Amino acid sequence: MEIEELSTEQKIKHVQDTLFVMSGKWELPVLIAINAGNIRFKDLQRSVPNITTKVLSKELKDLEINKLVVRTIYNTSPVSIEYRVSPYCKSLKPLVDEMIKWGYNHRIEISK
Amino acid sequence: MEIEELSTEQKIKHVQDTLFVMSGKWELPVLIAINAGNIRFKDLQRSVPNITTKVLSKELKDLEINKLVVRTIYNTSPVSIEYRVSPYCKSLKPLVDEMIKWGYNHRIEISK
């Protein structure tokens, strides 16, 4: 797929597909936190500022459906559950890096 | 700014700043359409599928506030108004390109 060959409508469609998965307030913050090594629910809740239990639980389910997070249940007593980013999730790195850079620069630009 | 040196919290903050400006349903589609040469309101409304007059009008104002769009009023009769992406808006290209690529690939991945 060559971006320059796409029509305006096709570009909009692909961007909207990405936004549909990624544009919520929490998907990327949760992924960044898991990727940083917070693999248990309690650690995640601590590392993502202001997220509620209910929202974090829903986000983790949605991220699993989108094949971005893998949930593993260990048959210990009590049962323990770990969340990890999937190999496919690594495909988001260039996008997330661009978002980090742009957000950083935009704050500087807007305060000029 | 080196991404690898940022803390998880800093990364999340910058991503959230980007999401705050860019995560709506319409900001990027409108920018892509202006960038493709649709510089009048009516052309924009035609080229962004399903956007309403009211929403397009609000989006254009927000994009102006965020220094991404420049509105020029020509003193013709009747007055004519043109919208163009700002030079600063070009800073979004790497991000938008990544979103186009990821959205394109994600549709393939999810349908596997």
Coordinates of N, CA and C in Angstrom, one line a residue:
Chain A
M1 N 0.8 -1.2 0.0 CA 0.0 0.0 0.0 C 0.9 1.3 0.0
E2 N 0.7 2.1 -1.0 CA 1.5 3.3 -1.1 C 0.6 4.5 -0.7
I3 N 0.9 5.2 0.3 CA 0.0 6.3 0.8 C -0.3 7.3 -0.3
E4 N 0.8 7.7 -1.1 CA 0.6 8.7 -2.0 C -0.4 8.3 -3.1
E5 N -0.6 7.0 -3.3 CA -1.6 6.6 -4.3 C -3.0 6.5 -3.8
L6 N -3.2 6.7 -2.6 CA -4.6 6.6 -2.0 C -5.4 7.8 -2.3
S7 N -6.7 7.7 -2.5 CA -7.6 8.8 -2.6 C -7.8 9.5 -1.2
T8 N -8.3 10.7 -1.3 CA -8.6 11.4 0.0 C -9.6 10.5 0.8
E9 N -10.6 9.9 0.1 CA -11.6 9.1 0.9 C -11.0 7.9 1.5
Q10 N -10.1 7.2 0.8 CA -9.4 6.1 1.3 C -8.5 6.4 2.5
K11 N -7.8 7.6 2.4 CA -7.0 8.0 3.6 C -7.9 8.2 4.8
I12 N -9.0 8.9 4.6 CA -9.9 9.2 5.7 C -10.4 7.9 6.3
K13 N -10.7 6.9 5.4 CA -11.3 5.7 5.9 C -10.2 5.0 6.8
H14 N -9.0 4.9 6.4 CA -8.0 4.2 7.2 C -7.7 4.9 8.5
V15 N -7.7 6.3 8.4 CA -7.4 7.0 9.7 C -8.6 6.8 10.6
Q16 N -9.8 6.8 10.1 CA -11.0 6.5 10.9 C -11.0 5.1 11.6
D17 N -10.5 4.2 10.8 CA -10.3 2.8 11.4 C -9.3 2.8 12.6
T18 N -8.2 3.6 12.4 CA -7.3 3.7 13.5 C -7.9 4.4 14.7
L19 N -8.6 5.5 14.4 CA -9.2 6.3 15.5 C -10.2 5.4 16.2
F20 N -11.0 4.6 15.5 CA -12.0 3.8 16.1 C -11.4 2.9 17.2
V21 N -10.2 2.4 17.0 CA -9.6 1.5 17.9 C -8.8 2.3 19.0
M22 N -8.2 3.4 18.6 CA -7.1 4.1 19.4 C -7.5 5.4 20.0
S23 N -8.7 5.9 19.7 CA -8.9 7.3 20.0 C -9.5 7.6 21.4
G24 N -9.8 6.5 22.0 CA -10.4 6.7 23.4 C -9.4 7.3 24.3
K25 N -9.8 7.7 25.4 CA -9.0 8.3 26.4 C -7.9 7.4 27.0
W26 N -8.2 6.0 26.9 CA -7.5 5.1 27.8 C -6.7 4.0 27.0
E27 N -7.1 3.7 25.8 CA -6.4 2.5 25.1 C -4.9 2.7 25.1
L28 N -4.4 3.8 24.6 CA -2.9 3.9 24.5 C -2.3 4.1 25.9
P29 N -2.8 4.9 26.8 CA -2.2 4.9 28.2 C -2.1 3.5 28.8
V30 N -3.2 2.7 28.6 CA -3.1 1.3 29.2 C -2.1 0.5 28.5
L31 N -2.0 0.6 27.2 CA -1.0 -0.2 26.5 C 0.4 0.2 26.9
I32 N 0.6 1.5 27.0 CA 2.0 2.0 27.4 C 2.3 1.5 28.8
A33 N 1.4 1.5 29.6 CA 1.6 1.0 31.0 C 1.9 -0.5 31.0
I34 N 1.2 -1.3 30.3 CA 1.4 -2.8 30.2 C 2.8 -3.0 29.6
N35 N 3.1 -2.3 28.6 CA 4.4 -2.4 27.9 C 5.5 -2.1 28.8
A36 N 5.3 -1.2 29.8 CA 6.3 -0.8 30.7 C 6.5 -1.8 31.8
G37 N 5.7 -2.9 31.8 CA 6.0 -3.9 32.8 C 4.9 -4.1 33.8
N38 N 3.8 -3.3 33.7 CA 2.7 -3.4 34.7 C 1.8 -4.4 34.2
I39 N 1.9 -5.7 34.6 CA 1.2 -6.8 34.0 C 0.0 -7.2 34.8
R40 N -0.1 -6.7 36.0 CA -1.3 -7.1 36.9 C -2.2 -5.9 37.0
F41 N -3.5 -6.3 37.2 CA -4.5 -5.3 37.2 C -4.2 -4.2 38.2
K42 N -3.8 -4.6 39.4 CA -3.6 -3.5 40.5 C -2.4 -2.6 40.1
D43 N -1.4 -3.2 39.5 CA -0.3 -2.3 39.0 C -0.7 -1.4 37.9
L44 N -1.5 -1.9 37.0 CA -2.0 -1.1 35.9 C -2.8 0.1 36.5
Q45 N -3.7 -0.2 37.4 CA -4.5 0.8 38.0 C -3.7 1.9 38.7
R46 N -2.6 1.5 39.3 CA -1.7 2.4 39.9 C -1.0 3.3 38.9
S47 N -0.6 2.7 37.8 CA 0.3 3.4 36.9 C -0.4 4.2 35.8
V48 N -1.7 4.0 35.6 CA -2.5 4.9 34.7 C -3.3 5.9 35.6
P49 N -2.9 7.1 35.6 CA -3.5 8.1 36.5 C -5.0 8.2 36.2
N50 N -5.8 8.2 37.3 CA -7.2 8.5 37.2 C -8.1 7.5 36.5
I51 N -7.6 6.3 36.2 CA -8.5 5.3 35.6 C -9.3 4.6 36.7
T52 N -10.6 4.3 36.4 CA -11.4 3.6 37.4 C -11.3 2.1 37.1
T53 N -11.6 1.3 38.1 CA -11.6 -0.2 38.0 C -12.5 -0.6 36.9
K54 N -13.7 0.0 36.8 CA -14.6 -0.4 35.8 C -14.1 -0.1 34.4
V55 N -13.6 1.1 34.2 CA -13.1 1.4 32.9 C -11.8 0.6 32.5
L56 N -10.9 0.4 33.4 CA -9.7 -0.4 33.1 C -10.1 -1.8 32.7
S57 N -11.1 -2.4 33.4 CA -11.6 -3.7 33.1 C -12.1 -3.8 31.7
K58 N -13.0 -2.8 31.3 CA -13.5 -2.7 30.0 C -12.4 -2.5 28.9
E59 N -11.5 -1.6 29.2 CA -10.4 -1.4 28.2 C -9.6 -2.6 27.9
L60 N -9.3 -3.4 29.0 CA -8.5 -4.6 28.8 C -9.3 -5.6 28.0
K61 N -10.6 -5.7 28.1 CA -11.4 -6.6 27.3 C -11.3 -6.2 25.8
D62 N -11.5 -4.8 25.6 CA -11.5 -4.3 24.2 C -10.1 -4.6 23.6
L63 N -9.1 -4.3 24.3 CA -7.7 -4.5 23.8 C -7.5 -6.0 23.4
E64 N -8.1 -6.9 24.2 CA -7.9 -8.3 23.9 C -8.7 -8.6 22.6
I65 N -9.9 -8.1 22.5 CA -10.7 -8.3 21.2 C -9.9 -7.8 20.0
N66 N -9.2 -6.7 20.2 CA -8.4 -6.1 19.0 C -7.1 -6.7 18.9
K67 N -6.9 -7.8 19.6 CA -5.6 -8.6 19.5 C -4.4 -7.9 20.0
L68 N -4.6 -6.8 20.8 CA -3.4 -6.0 21.2 C -2.9 -6.5 22.6
V69 N -3.8 -7.1 23.3 CA -3.4 -7.6 24.7 C -3.7 -9.1 24.8
V70 N -2.8 -9.8 25.5 CA -3.0 -11.2 25.8 C -3.2 -11.4 27.3
R71 N -4.3 -12.0 27.7 CA -4.6 -12.2 29.1 C -4.2 -13.7 29.4
T72 N -3.4 -13.9 30.4 CA -3.1 -15.3 30.8 C -3.5 -15.5 32.2
I73 N -4.3 -16.6 32.4 CA -4.7 -17.0 33.8 C -3.9 -18.1 34.3
Y74 N -3.3 -17.9 35.5 CA -2.5 -19.0 36.1 C -3.3 -19.7 37.2
N75 N -3.3 -21.0 37.1 CA -4.1 -21.8 38.0 C -3.5 -21.9 39.4
T76 N -3.0 -20.8 39.9 CA -2.5 -20.8 41.3 C -3.7 -20.6 42.3
S77 N -3.4 -20.5 43.5 CA -4.5 -20.3 44.5 C -4.0 -19.1 45.4
P78 N -4.7 -17.9 45.3 CA -5.8 -17.6 44.4 C -5.3 -17.5 42.9
V79 N -6.2 -17.6 42.0 CA -5.9 -17.5 40.6 C -5.2 -16.2 40.3
S80 N -4.1 -16.2 39.5 CA -3.5 -14.9 39.2 C -3.6 -14.7 37.7
I81 N -3.8 -13.4 37.3 CA -4.0 -13.1 35.9 C -3.0 -12.0 35.5
E82 N -2.4 -12.3 34.3 CA -1.4 -11.3 33.8 C -1.8 -10.8 32.4
Y83 N -1.5 -9.6 32.2 CA -1.7 -8.9 30.9 C -0.4 -8.6 30.3
R84 N -0.3 -8.9 29.0 CA 0.9 -8.6 28.3 C 0.5 -8.0 26.9
V85 N 1.3 -7.2 26.3 CA 1.0 -6.8 25.0 C 1.3 -7.9 24.0
S86 N 0.6 -8.0 23.0 CA 0.7 -9.1 22.0 C 1.9 -8.8 21.1
P87 N 2.4 -9.8 20.4 CA 3.4 -9.5 19.4 C 2.9 -8.5 18.3
Y88 N 1.6 -8.6 18.0 CA 1.0 -7.7 17.0 C 1.0 -6.3 17.5
C89 N 0.8 -6.1 18.8 CA 0.8 -4.8 19.4 C 2.0 -3.9 19.1
K90 N 3.2 -4.6 18.9 CA 4.4 -3.9 18.5 C 4.2 -3.1 17.2
S91 N 3.2 -3.5 16.4 CA 3.0 -2.7 15.2 C 2.6 -1.3 15.5
L92 N 2.1 -1.0 16.7 CA 1.7 0.3 17.1 C 2.9 1.2 17.5
K93 N 4.1 0.7 17.6 CA 5.2 1.5 18.1 C 5.4 2.8 17.3
P94 N 5.5 2.7 16.0 CA 5.8 3.9 15.2 C 4.7 5.0 15.4
L95 N 3.5 4.5 15.5 CA 2.3 5.4 15.7 C 2.4 6.1 17.1
V96 N 2.7 5.3 18.1 CA 2.7 5.8 19.5 C 3.9 6.8 19.6
D97 N 5.0 6.4 19.0 CA 6.2 7.3 19.1 C 5.9 8.6 18.4
E98 N 5.2 8.6 17.3 CA 4.8 9.9 16.7 C 3.8 10.7 17.5
M99 N 3.0 10.0 18.2 CA 2.0 10.7 19.1 C 2.7 11.3 20.3
I100 N 3.7 10.6 20.8 CA 4.5 11.2 22.0 C 5.2 12.4 21.5
K101 N 5.9 12.3 20.3 CA 6.6 13.5 19.8 C 5.7 14.7 19.5
W102 N 4.6 14.4 18.9 CA 3.7 15.5 18.5 C 3.1 16.1 19.7
G103 N 2.7 15.3 20.7 CA 2.1 15.9 21.9 C 3.1 16.8 22.6
Y104 N 4.3 16.3 22.7 CA 5.4 17.1 23.3 C 5.6 18.4 22.7
N105 N 5.7 18.4 21.3 CA 5.9 19.6 20.6 C 4.7 20.5 20.6
H106 N 3.5 19.9 20.5 CA 2.3 20.8 20.4 C 2.2 21.6 21.7
R107 N 2.5 21.1 22.8 CA 2.4 21.9 24.1 C 3.3 23.1 24.0
I108 N 4.5 22.9 23.4 CA 5.4 24.0 23.3 C 4.8 25.0 22.2
E109 N 4.3 24.5 21.1 CA 3.8 25.4 20.0 C 2.6 26.2 20.5
I110 N 1.7 25.6 21.2 CA 0.5 26.3 21.7 C 0.8 27.4 22.7
S111 N 1.9 27.2 23.5 CA 2.2 28.1 24.6 C 3.0 29.3 24.1
K112 N 3.4 29.3 22.8 CA 4.2 30.4 22.2 C 3.4 31.7 22.2
Chain B
M1 N 14.2 16.0 22.9 CA 13.5 15.0 23.6 C 13.7 13.6 23.1
E2 N 14.3 12.7 23.9 CA 14.5 11.4 23.5 C 13.4 10.5 24.1
I3 N 12.6 9.8 23.3 CA 11.5 9.0 23.8 C 12.0 8.0 24.8
E4 N 13.1 7.3 24.5 CA 13.5 6.2 25.4 C 13.8 6.7 26.8
E5 N 14.1 8.0 26.9 CA 14.5 8.5 28.2 C 13.2 9.0 29.1
L6 N 12.1 9.0 28.4 CA 10.9 9.4 29.1 C 10.3 8.3 30.1
S7 N 9.7 8.8 31.2 CA 9.0 7.8 32.1 C 7.7 7.4 31.5
T8 N 7.2 6.3 32.0 CA 5.8 5.9 31.5 C 4.8 7.0 31.6
E9 N 4.9 7.7 32.8 CA 3.9 8.8 33.0 C 4.1 9.9 32.0
Q10 N 5.3 10.3 31.7 CA 5.5 11.3 30.7 C 5.0 10.9 29.3
K11 N 5.3 9.7 28.9 CA 4.8 9.2 27.6 C 3.3 9.3 27.6
I12 N 2.7 8.8 28.7 CA 1.2 8.8 28.7 C 0.7 10.3 28.6
K13 N 1.4 11.2 29.2 CA 0.9 12.6 29.2 C 1.0 13.2 27.8
H14 N 2.1 12.9 27.1 CA 2.3 13.5 25.7 C 1.3 12.8 24.8
V15 N 1.0 11.5 24.9 CA 0.0 10.8 24.1 C -1.3 11.4 24.4
Q16 N -1.6 11.7 25.6 CA -2.9 12.2 26.0 C -3.1 13.7 25.4
D17 N -2.0 14.4 25.4 CA -2.1 15.7 24.7 C -2.4 15.6 23.3
T18 N -1.8 14.7 22.6 CA -2.1 14.5 21.2 C -3.6 14.0 21.0
L19 N -4.0 13.1 21.8 CA -5.3 12.6 21.7 C -6.3 13.7 22.0
F20 N -6.0 14.6 22.9 CA -6.9 15.7 23.2 C -7.2 16.5 22.0
V21 N -6.2 16.7 21.2 CA -6.4 17.6 19.9 C -6.9 16.7 18.8
M22 N -6.5 15.5 18.7 CA -6.6 14.7 17.4 C -7.6 13.6 17.5
S23 N -8.2 13.2 18.6 CA -8.9 12.0 18.7 C -10.3 12.0 18.4
G24 N -10.8 13.2 18.1 CA -12.2 13.3 17.7 C -12.5 12.6 16.4
K25 N -13.7 12.4 16.1 CA -14.1 11.7 14.9 C -13.7 12.5 13.7
W26 N -13.6 13.8 13.8 CA -13.5 14.6 12.6 C -12.3 15.5 12.3
E27 N -11.5 15.7 13.3 CA -10.3 16.6 13.1 C -9.4 16.2 12.0
L28 N -9.0 14.9 12.0 CA -8.1 14.5 11.0 C -8.7 14.3 9.6
P29 N -10.0 13.7 9.5 CA -10.6 13.7 8.2 C -10.8 15.2 7.6
V30 N -11.1 16.2 8.4 CA -11.2 17.5 7.9 C -9.8 18.0 7.4
L31 N -8.8 17.8 8.2 CA -7.5 18.2 7.8 C -7.0 17.6 6.5
I32 N -7.3 16.3 6.4 CA -6.9 15.5 5.2 C -7.6 16.1 4.0
A33 N -8.9 16.4 4.2 CA -9.7 17.0 3.1 C -9.2 18.4 2.7
I34 N -8.9 19.2 3.6 CA -8.4 20.6 3.3 C -7.0 20.4 2.6
N35 N -6.2 19.6 3.1 CA -4.9 19.3 2.5 C -5.0 18.8 1.1
A36 N -6.1 18.1 0.8 CA -6.3 17.6 -0.6 C -6.8 18.7 -1.5
G37 N -7.0 19.9 -1.0 CA -7.4 21.0 -1.9 C -8.8 21.5 -1.8
N38 N -9.5 20.9 -0.8 CA -10.9 21.4 -0.6 C -10.9 22.5 0.4
I39 N -10.8 23.7 -0.2 CA -10.5 24.9 0.7 C -11.8 25.7 1.0
R40 N -12.9 25.4 0.4 CA -14.2 26.1 0.8 C -15.1 25.2 1.5
F41 N -15.9 25.8 2.4 CA -16.8 25.1 3.2 C -17.6 24.0 2.5
K42 N -18.2 24.4 1.4 CA -19.1 23.5 0.6 C -18.3 22.3 0.1
D43 N -17.1 22.6 -0.4 CA -16.3 21.5 -0.9 C -15.9 20.5 0.3
L44 N -15.6 21.1 1.4 CA -15.2 20.3 2.6 C -16.4 19.4 3.0
Q45 N -17.6 20.0 3.0 CA -18.7 19.2 3.4 C -19.0 18.1 2.5
R46 N -18.7 18.3 1.2 CA -18.9 17.2 0.2 C -17.8 16.2 0.4
S47 N -16.6 16.6 0.7 CA -15.5 15.6 0.7 C -15.4 14.8 2.0
V48 N -15.9 15.3 3.1 CA -15.9 14.5 4.3 C -17.2 13.8 4.5
P49 N -17.3 12.5 4.3 CA -18.6 11.8 4.3 C -19.3 12.0 5.7
N50 N -20.6 12.3 5.6 CA -21.4 12.3 6.8 C -21.2 13.4 7.8
I51 N -20.4 14.4 7.5 CA -20.2 15.5 8.5 C -21.4 16.5 8.3
T52 N -21.9 17.0 9.4 CA -23.0 18.0 9.3 C -22.4 19.4 9.3
T53 N -23.2 20.4 8.8 CA -22.8 21.8 8.7 C -22.3 22.3 10.1
K54 N -23.1 22.0 11.1 CA -22.8 22.5 12.4 C -21.4 21.9 13.0
V55 N -21.2 20.6 12.8 CA -20.0 20.0 13.3 C -18.8 20.5 12.5
L56 N -18.9 20.6 11.2 CA -17.8 21.1 10.3 C -17.4 22.5 10.8
S57 N -18.4 23.3 11.0 CA -18.2 24.7 11.4 C -17.4 24.7 12.8
K58 N -17.8 23.9 13.7 CA -17.1 23.8 15.0 C -15.7 23.3 14.8
E59 N -15.5 22.2 14.0 CA -14.2 21.6 13.8 C -13.2 22.7 13.3
L60 N -13.7 23.4 12.3 CA -12.8 24.4 11.7 C -12.4 25.4 12.7
K61 N -13.3 25.9 13.5 CA -12.9 26.8 14.6 C -11.9 26.2 15.5
D62 N -12.1 25.0 16.0 CA -11.1 24.3 16.9 C -9.8 24.2 16.2
L63 N -9.8 23.8 14.9 CA -8.5 23.6 14.2 C -7.8 24.9 14.1
E64 N -8.5 26.0 14.0 CA -7.9 27.4 13.9 C -7.2 27.7 15.3
I65 N -8.0 27.4 16.3 CA -7.4 27.7 17.7 C -6.2 26.9 17.9
N66 N -6.1 25.7 17.4 CA -4.9 24.8 17.6 C -3.8 25.1 16.5
K67 N -4.0 26.2 15.8 CA -3.0 26.7 14.8 C -2.8 25.7 13.7
L68 N -3.8 24.9 13.4 CA -3.6 23.9 12.3 C -4.2 24.3 11.0
V69 N -5.2 25.2 11.1 CA -5.9 25.7 9.9 C -5.9 27.2 10.0
V70 N -5.7 27.8 8.8 CA -5.8 29.3 8.6 C -7.0 29.6 7.8
R71 N -7.8 30.5 8.3 CA -9.0 31.0 7.6 C -8.8 32.3 7.0
T72 N -9.0 32.5 5.7 CA -8.8 33.8 5.1 C -10.1 34.3 4.5
I73 N -10.4 35.5 4.8 CA -11.7 36.1 4.3 C -11.3 37.1 3.2
Y74 N -11.9 36.9 2.0 CA -11.7 37.8 0.9 C -12.8 38.7 0.8
N75 N -12.5 40.0 0.6 CA -13.5 41.1 0.6 C -14.2 41.2 -0.8
T76 N -14.6 40.0 -1.3 CA -15.3 40.0 -2.6 C -16.8 40.2 -2.2
S77 N -17.6 40.3 -3.2 CA -19.1 40.4 -3.0 C -19.8 39.2 -3.7
P78 N -20.3 38.2 -3.1 CA -20.3 38.1 -1.6 C -19.0 37.7 -1.1
V79 N -18.8 37.9 0.2 CA -17.5 37.6 0.8 C -17.2 36.1 0.6
S80 N -15.9 35.8 0.3 CA -15.6 34.4 0.2 C -14.5 34.0 1.2
I81 N -14.6 32.8 1.7 CA -13.8 32.4 2.8 C -13.0 31.1 2.4
E82 N -11.7 31.1 2.6 CA -11.0 29.9 2.3 C -10.2 29.3 3.5
Y83 N -10.2 28.0 3.6 CA -9.4 27.3 4.6 C -8.2 26.7 4.1
R84 N -7.1 26.8 4.8 CA -5.9 26.1 4.3 C -5.2 25.6 5.6
V85 N -4.5 24.5 5.3 CA -3.7 24.0 6.5 C -2.5 24.9 6.7
S86 N -2.2 25.1 7.9 CA -1.1 26.0 8.3 C 0.3 25.3 8.0
P87 N 1.4 26.1 8.0 CA 2.7 25.5 7.9 C 2.9 24.5 9.0
Y88 N 2.4 24.9 10.2 CA 2.6 24.1 11.4 C 1.9 22.7 11.3
C89 N 0.8 22.7 10.5 CA 0.0 21.5 10.3 C 0.8 20.4 9.7
K90 N 1.8 20.8 8.9 CA 2.7 19.8 8.2 C 3.4 18.9 9.2
S91 N 3.5 19.4 10.5 CA 4.1 18.6 11.5 C 3.3 17.3 11.8
L92 N 2.1 17.3 11.4 CA 1.2 16.1 11.6 C 1.5 15.0 10.6
K93 N 2.2 15.3 9.5 CA 2.2 14.3 8.4 C 2.8 13.0 8.9
P94 N 3.9 12.9 9.6 CA 4.4 11.6 10.0 C 3.3 10.8 10.9
L95 N 2.6 11.5 11.7 CA 1.6 10.9 12.6 C 0.4 10.4 11.7
V96 N 0.0 11.2 10.8 CA -1.2 10.9 10.0 C -0.8 9.7 9.1
D97 N 0.4 9.7 8.5 CA 0.9 8.6 7.7 C 0.9 7.3 8.5
E98 N 1.3 7.4 9.7 CA 1.3 6.1 10.5 C -0.1 5.7 10.8
M99 N -1.0 6.6 11.0 CA -2.4 6.2 11.2 C -3.0 5.6 10.0
I100 N -2.7 6.1 8.8 CA -3.2 5.5 7.6 C -2.7 4.1 7.4
K101 N -1.4 3.9 7.7 CA -0.8 2.6 7.5 C -1.4 1.6 8.5
W102 N -1.5 2.1 9.8 CA -1.9 1.2 10.8 C -3.4 0.8 10.6
G103 N -4.2 1.7 10.2 CA -5.7 1.5 10.0 C -5.8 0.5 8.9
Y104 N -5.0 0.6 7.8 CA -5.1 -0.3 6.7 C -4.7 -1.7 7.1
N105 N -3.6 -1.8 7.8 CA -3.1 -3.1 8.3 C -4.1 -3.8 9.3
H106 N -4.6 -2.9 10.2 CA -5.4 -3.5 11.2 C -6.7 -4.2 10.7
R107 N -7.3 -3.6 9.7 CA -8.5 -4.2 9.1 C -8.1 -5.6 8.5
I108 N -6.9 -5.7 7.9 CA -6.5 -7.0 7.4 C -6.3 -8.0 8.6
E109 N -5.6 -7.5 9.7 CA -5.2 -8.3 10.8 C -6.5 -8.9 11.5
I110 N -7.5 -8.0 11.7 CA -8.7 -8.3 12.5 C -9.6 -9.3 11.7
S111 N -9.5 -9.3 10.3 CA -10.3 -10.1 9.5 C -9.7 -11.5 9.3
K112 N -8.5 -11.7 9.8 CA -7.8 -13.0 9.7 C -8.6 -14.1 10.4

